[in-house]
mmCIF file of C-alpha atoms in Angstrom:
data_model
loop_
_atom_site.group_PDB
_atom_site.id
_atom_site.type_symbol
_atom_site.label_atom_id
_atom_site.label_comp_id
_atom_site.label_asym_id
_atom_site.label_seq_id
_atom_site.Cartn_x
_atom_site.Cartn_y
_atom_site.Cartn_z
ATOM 1 C CA MET A 5 -65.726 11.022 4.271
ATOM 2 C CA ARG A 6 -67.674 14.007 5.554
ATOM 3 C CA ARG A 7 -68.501 12.355 8.912
ATOM 4 C CA THR A 8 -64.868 11.372 9.354
ATOM 5 C CA THR A 9 -63.769 14.962 8.751
ATOM 6 C CA ILE A 10 -66.363 16.371 11.181
ATOM 7 C CA ALA A 11 -65.395 13.797 13.813
ATOM 8 C CA ALA A 12 -61.715 14.708 13.362
ATOM 9 C CA ILE A 13 -62.482 18.391 13.712
ATOM 10 C CA ALA A 14 -64.604 17.815 16.832
ATOM 11 C CA ALA A 15 -61.870 15.663 18.378
ATOM 12 C CA GLY A 16 -59.247 18.318 17.632
ATOM 13 C CA LEU A 17 -61.418 21.045 19.234
ATOM 14 C CA LEU A 18 -61.956 18.897 22.294
ATOM 15 C CA LEU A 19 -58.219 18.276 22.672
ATOM 16 C CA THR A 20 -57.494 21.981 22.276
ATOM 17 C CA ALA A 21 -60.123 22.942 24.837
ATOM 18 C CA THR A 22 -58.792 20.346 27.285
ATOM 19 C CA ALA A 23 -55.166 21.473 26.842
ATOM 20 C CA CYS A 24 -55.990 25.182 27.226
ATOM 21 C CA GLY A 25 -58.480 24.709 29.992
ATOM 22 C CA GLY A 26 -57.510 24.060 33.569
ATOM 23 C CA THR A 27 -59.105 24.201 36.974
ATOM 24 C CA ASP A 28 -59.942 27.934 36.668
ATOM 25 C CA GLU A 29 -60.225 28.460 40.420
ATOM 26 C CA ILE A 30 -61.029 31.679 42.331
ATOM 27 C CA THR A 31 -59.417 31.738 45.758
ATOM 28 C CA THR A 32 -60.869 33.950 48.442
ATOM 29 C CA LYS A 33 -59.058 32.362 51.337
ATOM 30 C CA PRO A 34 -56.015 34.278 52.603
ATOM 31 C CA ASN A 35 -52.779 32.525 53.658
ATOM 32 C CA LYS A 36 -53.487 33.808 57.159
ATOM 33 C CA PRO A 37 -55.707 36.644 58.306
ATOM 34 C CA ALA A 38 -54.106 40.052 58.299
ATOM 35 C CA ALA A 39 -53.318 41.703 61.577
ATOM 36 C CA THR A 40 -55.183 44.912 62.126
ATOM 37 C CA ALA A 41 -53.715 46.424 59.011
ATOM 38 C CA GLU A 42 -54.010 50.151 58.506
ATOM 39 C CA ALA A 43 -55.200 50.607 54.956
ATOM 40 C CA LYS A 44 -55.808 54.351 55.036
ATOM 41 C CA ALA A 45 -55.681 56.604 52.062
ATOM 42 C CA PRO A 46 -53.558 59.799 52.000
ATOM 43 C CA ALA A 47 -55.165 62.832 53.604
ATOM 44 C CA ASP A 48 -56.246 64.326 50.250
ATOM 45 C CA GLU A 49 -57.982 61.091 49.179
ATOM 46 C CA THR A 50 -61.487 59.864 50.218
ATOM 47 C CA PRO A 51 -60.796 56.796 52.298
ATOM 48 C CA ALA A 52 -62.684 53.668 51.502
ATOM 49 C CA GLU A 53 -64.885 52.251 54.280
ATOM 50 C CA PRO A 54 -63.740 49.034 55.971
ATOM 51 C CA ALA A 55 -64.939 45.894 54.278
ATOM 52 C CA PRO A 56 -67.553 43.852 55.986
ATOM 53 C CA SER A 57 -66.720 40.324 54.858
ATOM 54 C CA LYS A 58 -66.986 36.729 55.818
ATOM 55 C CA ALA A 59 -64.236 35.579 58.145
ATOM 56 C CA THR A 60 -62.798 33.383 55.399
ATOM 57 C CA ASP A 61 -62.777 35.936 52.645
ATOM 58 C CA ALA A 62 -59.540 37.738 51.901
ATOM 59 C CA LYS A 63 -59.620 41.494 52.516
ATOM 60 C CA VAL A 64 -57.285 44.484 52.435
ATOM 61 C CA GLY A 65 -54.049 43.456 54.077
ATOM 62 C CA ASP A 66 -54.410 39.682 53.326
ATOM 63 C CA THR A 67 -52.091 37.644 51.176
ATOM 64 C CA ILE A 68 -53.072 34.984 48.701
ATOM 65 C CA THR A 69 -50.524 32.653 47.119
ATOM 66 C CA LEU A 70 -51.114 32.166 43.341
ATOM 67 C CA LYS A 71 -49.438 29.870 40.760
ATOM 68 C CA GLY A 72 -48.753 30.609 37.167
ATOM 69 C CA PHE A 73 -48.863 28.433 34.067
ATOM 70 C CA GLU A 74 -45.364 26.976 34.380
ATOM 71 C CA ASP A 75 -43.818 24.985 37.255
ATOM 72 C CA GLY A 76 -41.984 27.342 39.567
ATOM 73 C CA GLU A 77 -44.208 30.404 38.835
ATOM 74 C CA GLN A 78 -45.646 31.557 42.163
ATOM 75 C CA LEU A 79 -46.452 34.829 43.789
ATOM 76 C CA ASP A 80 -47.687 35.920 47.237
ATOM 77 C CA VAL A 81 -50.134 38.695 46.349
ATOM 78 C CA THR A 82 -51.273 41.222 48.908
ATOM 79 C CA VAL A 83 -53.873 43.999 48.452
ATOM 80 C CA THR A 84 -52.201 46.562 50.786
ATOM 81 C CA LYS A 85 -54.501 49.571 50.322
ATOM 82 C CA TRP A 86 -57.309 50.926 48.176
ATOM 83 C CA VAL A 87 -58.779 54.223 47.408
ATOM 84 C CA ASP A 88 -62.239 55.070 46.079
ATOM 85 C CA ASN A 89 -62.471 58.259 44.061
ATOM 86 C CA ALA A 90 -58.697 58.479 43.595
ATOM 87 C CA LYS A 91 -57.303 61.880 42.509
ATOM 88 C CA SER A 92 -55.231 62.305 39.358
ATOM 89 C CA GLY A 93 -51.527 62.555 39.792
ATOM 90 C CA ASP A 94 -51.265 65.146 37.007
ATOM 91 C CA GLU A 95 -53.331 67.971 35.482
ATOM 92 C CA PHE A 96 -53.782 66.274 32.119
ATOM 93 C CA THR A 97 -55.751 63.076 32.902
ATOM 94 C CA SER A 98 -59.018 62.446 34.582
ATOM 95 C CA PRO A 99 -61.873 59.936 34.517
ATOM 96 C CA GLU A 100 -64.537 60.297 31.843
ATOM 97 C CA ASP A 101 -67.659 62.281 32.792
ATOM 98 C CA GLY A 102 -69.864 60.233 35.132
ATOM 99 C CA ASN A 103 -66.924 57.977 36.161
ATOM 100 C CA ARG A 104 -64.391 57.915 38.971
ATOM 101 C CA TRP A 105 -61.073 56.138 39.574
ATOM 102 C CA ILE A 106 -60.491 53.338 42.039
ATOM 103 C CA GLY A 107 -56.911 52.723 43.057
ATOM 104 C CA VAL A 108 -55.680 49.373 44.468
ATOM 105 C CA GLN A 109 -52.152 48.965 45.733
ATOM 106 C CA PHE A 110 -50.755 45.445 45.226
ATOM 107 C CA GLN A 111 -47.573 43.905 46.642
ATOM 108 C CA LEU A 112 -46.221 40.983 44.644
ATOM 109 C CA VAL A 113 -43.518 38.718 46.170
ATOM 110 C CA ASN A 114 -41.917 36.065 43.991
ATOM 111 C CA THR A 115 -42.136 32.922 46.163
ATOM 112 C CA GLY A 116 -41.531 30.559 43.187
ATOM 113 C CA THR A 117 -38.368 29.225 41.712
ATOM 114 C CA LYS A 118 -38.496 31.156 38.383
ATOM 115 C CA VAL A 119 -38.242 34.799 37.491
ATOM 116 C CA TYR A 120 -41.692 36.473 37.378
ATOM 117 C CA SER A 121 -41.989 38.601 34.225
ATOM 118 C CA ASP A 122 -45.353 40.138 33.386
ATOM 119 C CA SER A 123 -47.509 43.291 33.139
ATOM 120 C CA PRO A 124 -49.470 42.810 36.416
ATOM 121 C CA ALA A 125 -52.288 45.227 35.500
ATOM 122 C CA ASN A 126 -53.306 42.864 32.697
ATOM 123 C CA GLY A 127 -54.366 40.308 35.313
ATOM 124 C CA ALA A 128 -56.346 42.645 37.581
ATOM 125 C CA GLN A 129 -60.005 43.753 37.623
ATOM 126 C CA VAL A 130 -62.605 45.087 40.079
ATOM 127 C CA ALA A 131 -66.311 44.232 40.302
ATOM 128 C CA ASP A 132 -69.331 45.950 41.755
ATOM 129 C CA THR A 133 -72.445 44.711 43.545
ATOM 130 C CA GLU A 134 -74.275 44.393 40.215
ATOM 131 C CA GLY A 135 -71.621 41.980 38.878
ATOM 132 C CA GLN A 136 -70.125 44.531 36.439
ATOM 133 C CA GLN A 137 -66.351 44.082 36.023
ATOM 134 C CA PHE A 138 -63.952 46.922 35.275
ATOM 135 C CA GLN A 139 -60.485 46.582 33.800
ATOM 136 C CA PRO A 140 -57.494 48.784 34.560
ATOM 137 C CA THR A 141 -56.866 52.108 32.955
ATOM 138 C CA PHE A 142 -53.566 53.963 32.382
ATOM 139 C CA ALA A 143 -53.464 56.704 35.017
ATOM 140 C CA ASP A 144 -51.222 57.995 37.833
ATOM 141 C CA ILE A 145 -52.890 58.936 41.128
ATOM 142 C CA THR A 146 -51.809 60.966 44.091
ATOM 143 C CA ALA A 147 -52.004 57.973 46.398
ATOM 144 C CA GLY A 148 -48.612 56.705 45.149
ATOM 145 C CA PRO A 149 -46.509 55.257 42.284
ATOM 146 C CA SER A 150 -48.117 53.090 39.698
ATOM 147 C CA MET A 151 -47.455 49.333 39.339
ATOM 148 C CA SER A 152 -44.746 48.753 36.690
ATOM 149 C CA SER A 153 -46.142 47.791 33.361
ATOM 150 C CA SER A 154 -43.174 45.481 32.673
ATOM 151 C CA MET A 155 -42.282 43.872 35.974
ATOM 152 C CA ARG A 156 -39.475 41.351 36.382
ATOM 153 C CA LEU A 157 -38.943 39.898 39.824
ATOM 154 C CA THR A 158 -36.201 37.539 40.685
ATOM 155 C CA VAL A 159 -36.873 34.682 43.210
ATOM 156 C CA GLY A 160 -37.533 36.299 46.615
ATOM 157 C CA SER A 161 -37.869 39.906 45.417
ATOM 158 C CA LYS A 162 -40.964 42.044 45.584
ATOM 159 C CA GLY A 163 -42.802 44.736 43.639
ATOM 160 C CA LEU A 164 -45.267 47.274 44.929
ATOM 161 C CA GLY A 165 -47.573 49.727 43.100
ATOM 162 C CA TRP A 166 -51.044 51.072 42.380
ATOM 163 C CA ILE A 167 -53.323 49.771 39.688
ATOM 164 C CA VAL A 168 -56.099 52.210 38.662
ATOM 165 C CA PHE A 169 -59.574 51.204 37.504
ATOM 166 C CA GLU A 170 -62.383 53.399 36.092
ATOM 167 C CA ALA A 171 -65.981 52.823 37.074
ATOM 168 C CA PRO A 172 -69.218 54.727 37.082
ATOM 169 C CA LYS A 173 -69.723 57.114 40.039
ATOM 170 C CA GLY A 174 -72.832 55.304 41.190
ATOM 171 C CA SER A 175 -71.207 51.775 41.026
ATOM 172 C CA LYS A 176 -70.447 50.211 44.442
ATOM 173 C CA VAL A 177 -67.147 48.352 43.862
ATOM 174 C CA THR A 178 -66.854 45.394 46.274
ATOM 175 C CA THR A 179 -64.103 43.087 45.058
ATOM 176 C CA VAL A 180 -60.739 43.068 43.270
ATOM 177 C CA GLN A 181 -59.175 40.045 41.530
ATOM 178 C CA PHE A 182 -55.631 39.317 40.415
ATOM 179 C CA THR A 183 -54.485 36.495 38.100
ATOM 180 C CA MET A 184 -50.944 35.795 36.967
ATOM 181 C CA ASN A 185 -49.774 35.430 33.328
ATOM 182 C CA SER A 186 -51.661 38.603 32.273
ATOM 183 C CA GLY A 187 -54.923 37.144 33.520
ATOM 184 C CA MET A 188 -54.553 33.776 31.739
ATOM 185 C CA ALA A 189 -53.407 31.524 34.684
ATOM 186 C CA ASP A 190 -55.850 29.035 36.184
ATOM 187 C CA GLU A 191 -55.701 30.485 39.770
ATOM 188 C CA THR A 192 -57.318 33.860 40.590
ATOM 189 C CA GLY A 193 -57.132 35.650 43.927
ATOM 190 C CA GLN A 194 -60.126 37.669 45.060
ATOM 191 C CA TRP A 195 -60.231 40.226 47.902
ATOM 192 C CA THR A 196 -63.339 41.949 49.354
ATOM 193 C CA LEU A 197 -63.092 45.733 49.379
ATOM 194 C CA SER A 198 -66.507 46.767 50.701
#
């Protein structure tokens, strides 16, 4: 009886893992290379240096098409600009001592057949040369308006906004990732920043 119960539990866990798992793919290939896109920060920001990257890696200005969990969920995601050491948009918030803010502006275009409804920042993160990953933080920066925390895009419409990340001052942030469905979808886009 005990072996049968253990076998049943193991089979159930295997089925659950198979149903929840997917291909979990990270895409670095842009739809097509960006034209010489200007990705400059505002004058009061410290502009990030151009990203030396492989010809096939997506960089600032490139678009990657990503799919969500359900049929018909699809976005064209573009990293349009980024700012290292972003400045606070108000006098009340700032990074913790020893940290700085990195701002990344995303453009999301609903190229699917269903309404896109999500909190885009939940599916974004940056990483540094050491492999440390940093999640978004709630902050407004002088570079521009923040990404909506409850975005709803009808088919063909687009959303634009900044997502802010907090990282140590000495950390060299090199990539940003975006995944639909609050970071739970199987496809992740990755762009080289520096």
